JSON list of C-alpha atoms in Angstrom, two decimals:
[
{"chain": "A", "resi": 1, "resn": "LEU", "atom": "CA", "xyz": [50.84, -179.79, -34.16]},
{"chain": "A", "resi": 2, "resn": "ALA", "atom": "CA", "xyz": [52.94, -177.17, -32.43]},
{"chain": "A", "resi": 3, "resn": "VAL", "atom": "CA", "xyz": [50.26, -174.45, -32.40]},
{"chain": "A", "resi": 4, "resn": "PHE", "atom": "CA", "xyz": [46.63, -175.48, -32.80]},
{"chain": "A", "resi": 5, "resn": "THR", "atom": "CA", "xyz": [43.29, -175.51, -31.04]},
{"chain": "A", "resi": 6, "resn": "GLY", "atom": "CA", "xyz": [41.55, -178.82, -30.79]},
{"chain": "A", "resi": 7, "resn": "SER", "atom": "CA", "xyz": [41.04, -182.06, -28.97]},
{"chain": "A", "resi": 8, "resn": "ASP", "atom": "CA", "xyz": [41.22, -185.81, -29.51]},
{"chain": "A", "resi": 9, "resn": "ALA", "atom": "CA", "xyz": [44.59, -185.66, -31.29]},
{"chain": "A", "resi": 10, "resn": "VAL", "atom": "CA", "xyz": [47.91, -187.49, -31.34]},
{"chain": "A", "resi": 11, "resn": "ALA", "atom": "CA", "xyz": [51.21, -185.64, -31.84]},
{"chain": "A", "resi": 12, "resn": "VAL", "atom": "CA", "xyz": [54.66, -187.23, -32.11]},
{"chain": "A", "resi": 13, "resn": "GLY", "atom": "CA", "xyz": [58.08, -185.56, -32.23]},
{"chain": "A", "resi": 14, "resn": "TYR", "atom": "CA", "xyz": [60.08, -182.78, -30.64]},
{"chain": "A", "resi": 15, "resn": "GLY", "atom": "CA", "xyz": [57.70, -180.19, -29.18]},
{"chain": "A", "resi": 16, "resn": "ALA", "atom": "CA", "xyz": [54.66, -182.33, -29.94]},
{"chain": "A", "resi": 17, "resn": "ALA", "atom": "CA", "xyz": [51.52, -180.21, -29.36]},
{"chain": "A", "resi": 18, "resn": "ASP", "atom": "CA", "xyz": [53.81, -177.85, -27.45]},
{"chain": "A", "resi": 19, "resn": "ALA", "atom": "CA", "xyz": [51.69, -174.70, -27.60]},
{"chain": "A", "resi": 20, "resn": "ALA", "atom": "CA", "xyz": [48.27, -176.18, -28.19]},
{"chain": "A", "resi": 21, "resn": "GLY", "atom": "CA", "xyz": [45.60, -173.59, -27.38]},
{"chain": "A", "resi": 22, "resn": "SER", "atom": "CA", "xyz": [43.01, -176.09, -26.20]},
{"chain": "A", "resi": 23, "resn": "GLN", "atom": "CA", "xyz": [44.06, -179.44, -24.87]},
{"chain": "A", "resi": 24, "resn": "THR", "atom": "CA", "xyz": [41.58, -182.20, -24.18]},
{"chain": "A", "resi": 25, "resn": "ASN", "atom": "CA", "xyz": [42.20, -185.89, -24.84]},
{"chain": "A", "resi": 26, "resn": "ILE", "atom": "CA", "xyz": [45.56, -185.30, -26.50]},
{"chain": "A", "resi": 27, "resn": "THR", "atom": "CA", "xyz": [48.38, -187.82, -26.56]},
{"chain": "A", "resi": 28, "resn": "ALA", "atom": "CA", "xyz": [51.79, -186.27, -27.20]},
{"chain": "A", "resi": 29, "resn": "VAL", "atom": "CA", "xyz": [55.11, -188.10, -27.39]},
{"chain": "A", "resi": 30, "resn": "GLY", "atom": "CA", "xyz": [58.49, -186.37, -27.66]},
{"chain": "A", "resi": 31, "resn": "ASN", "atom": "CA", "xyz": [60.83, -183.95, -25.97]},
{"chain": "A", "resi": 32, "resn": "GLN", "atom": "CA", "xyz": [58.73, -181.10, -24.49]},
{"chain": "A", "resi": 33, "resn": "ALA", "atom": "CA", "xyz": [55.47, -182.83, -25.41]},
{"chain": "A", "resi": 34, "resn": "LEU", "atom": "CA", "xyz": [52.64, -180.46, -24.44]},
{"chain": "A", "resi": 35, "resn": "GLY", "atom": "CA", "xyz": [55.47, -178.47, -22.89]},
{"chain": "A", "resi": 36, "resn": "THR", "atom": "CA", "xyz": [53.89, -175.02, -22.71]},
{"chain": "A", "resi": 37, "resn": "ALA", "atom": "CA", "xyz": [50.24, -175.97, -22.79]},
{"chain": "A", "resi": 38, "resn": "THR", "atom": "CA", "xyz": [48.52, -173.51, -20.48]},
{"chain": "A", "resi": 39, "resn": "SER", "atom": "CA", "xyz": [45.51, -175.65, -19.59]},
{"chain": "A", "resi": 40, "resn": "GLY", "atom": "CA", "xyz": [43.89, -178.92, -20.49]},
{"chain": "A", "resi": 41, "resn": "ASN", "atom": "CA", "xyz": [42.32, -182.08, -19.19]},
{"chain": "A", "resi": 42, "resn": "SER", "atom": "CA", "xyz": [42.65, -185.80, -19.80]},
{"chain": "A", "resi": 43, "resn": "ASN", "atom": "CA", "xyz": [45.94, -185.53, -21.68]},
{"chain": "A", "resi": 44, "resn": "THR", "atom": "CA", "xyz": [48.88, -187.92, -21.81]},
{"chain": "A", "resi": 45, "resn": "ALA", "atom": "CA", "xyz": [52.41, -186.66, -22.46]},
{"chain": "A", "resi": 46, "resn": "LEU", "atom": "CA", "xyz": [55.55, -188.79, -22.66]},
{"chain": "A", "resi": 47, "resn": "GLY", "atom": "CA", "xyz": [59.06, -187.37, -22.88]},
{"chain": "A", "resi": 48, "resn": "SER", "atom": "CA", "xyz": [61.59, -185.06, -21.27]},
{"chain": "A", "resi": 49, "resn": "TYR", "atom": "CA", "xyz": [59.92, -181.91, -19.92]},
{"chain": "A", "resi": 50, "resn": "ALA", "atom": "CA", "xyz": [56.46, -183.27, -20.81]},
{"chain": "A", "resi": 51, "resn": "LEU", "atom": "CA", "xyz": [53.70, -180.92, -19.61]},
{"chain": "A", "resi": 52, "resn": "GLY", "atom": "CA", "xyz": [56.57, -178.83, -18.31]},
{"chain": "A", "resi": 53, "resn": "SER", "atom": "CA", "xyz": [54.81, -175.50, -17.87]},
{"chain": "A", "resi": 54, "resn": "THR", "atom": "CA", "xyz": [51.17, -176.43, -17.62]},
{"chain": "A", "resi": 55, "resn": "VAL", "atom": "CA", "xyz": [49.36, -173.86, -15.48]},
{"chain": "A", "resi": 56, "resn": "ASP", "atom": "CA", "xyz": [46.03, -175.63, -14.96]},
{"chain": "A", "resi": 57, "resn": "GLY", "atom": "CA", "xyz": [44.60, -179.04, -15.73]},
{"chain": "A", "resi": 58, "resn": "ALA", "atom": "CA", "xyz": [42.99, -182.18, -14.40]},
{"chain": "A", "resi": 59, "resn": "SER", "atom": "CA", "xyz": [43.36, -185.88, -15.06]},
{"chain": "A", "resi": 60, "resn": "ASN", "atom": "CA", "xyz": [46.64, -185.44, -16.95]},
{"chain": "A", "resi": 61, "resn": "VAL", "atom": "CA", "xyz": [49.45, -188.00, -17.04]},
{"chain": "A", "resi": 62, "resn": "ALA", "atom": "CA", "xyz": [53.08, -187.03, -17.69]},
{"chain": "A", "resi": 63, "resn": "VAL", "atom": "CA", "xyz": [55.99, -189.46, -17.84]},
{"chain": "A", "resi": 64, "resn": "GLY", "atom": "CA", "xyz": [59.59, -188.41, -18.39]},
{"chain": "A", "resi": 65, "resn": "TYR", "atom": "CA", "xyz": [62.61, -186.55, -17.11]},
{"chain": "A", "resi": 66, "resn": "ARG", "atom": "CA", "xyz": [61.54, -183.30, -15.40]},
{"chain": "A", "resi": 67, "resn": "CYS", "atom": "CA", "xyz": [57.94, -183.68, -16.50]},
{"chain": "A", "resi": 68, "resn": "LEU", "atom": "CA", "xyz": [55.54, -181.16, -14.93]},
{"chain": "A", "resi": 69, "resn": "LYS", "atom": "CA", "xyz": [58.65, -179.20, -13.90]},
{"chain": "A", "resi": 70, "resn": "HIS", "atom": "CA", "xyz": [57.06, -175.74, -13.67]},
{"chain": "A", "resi": 71, "resn": "SER", "atom": "CA", "xyz": [53.43, -176.77, -13.45]},
{"chain": "A", "resi": 72, "resn": "LEU", "atom": "CA", "xyz": [51.42, -174.73, -10.98]},
{"chain": "A", "resi": 73, "resn": "ALA", "atom": "CA", "xyz": [48.05, -176.44, -10.50]},
{"chain": "A", "resi": 74, "resn": "ALA", "atom": "CA", "xyz": [48.79, -179.71, -12.25]},
{"chain": "A", "resi": 75, "resn": "THR", "atom": "CA", "xyz": [49.78, -181.66, -9.16]},
{"chain": "A", "resi": 76, "resn": "PRO", "atom": "CA", "xyz": [48.32, -184.78, -7.60]},
{"chain": "A", "resi": 77, "resn": "PRO", "atom": "CA", "xyz": [45.57, -185.80, -7.36]},
{"chain": "A", "resi": 78, "resn": "GLN", "atom": "CA", "xyz": [44.87, -183.93, -10.62]},
{"chain": "A", "resi": 79, "resn": "SER", "atom": "CA", "xyz": [47.91, -185.27, -12.48]},
{"chain": "A", "resi": 80, "resn": "VAL", "atom": "CA", "xyz": [50.37, -188.10, -12.22]},
{"chain": "A", "resi": 81, "resn": "ARG", "atom": "CA", "xyz": [54.07, -187.29, -12.29]},
{"chain": "A", "resi": 82, "resn": "MET", "atom": "CA", "xyz": [56.61, -189.99, -12.95]},
{"chain": "A", "resi": 83, "resn": "GLN", "atom": "CA", "xyz": [60.25, -189.23, -13.54]},
{"chain": "A", "resi": 84, "resn": "GLN", "atom": "CA", "xyz": [63.73, -190.58, -13.20]},
{"chain": "A", "resi": 85, "resn": "THR", "atom": "CA", "xyz": [65.56, -189.26, -10.14]}
]
């Protein structure tokens, strides 16, 4: 599911749903999960660099090393960021 447009999906593996064009209700697990998604709401990403470059979004959850690293608008209270320090 590296490049697709859709919602209500589950993607597992390296780059899971990495460049999804529309992201709503997606669960992605893996290194760079939803890594370059440009927008989206109500998504869950687990893994290193998860939701790493998300530009806009609300109600997203990212867990992993350097998750939400370059995200611009995806900051609390819109998203939850949990990472190892």
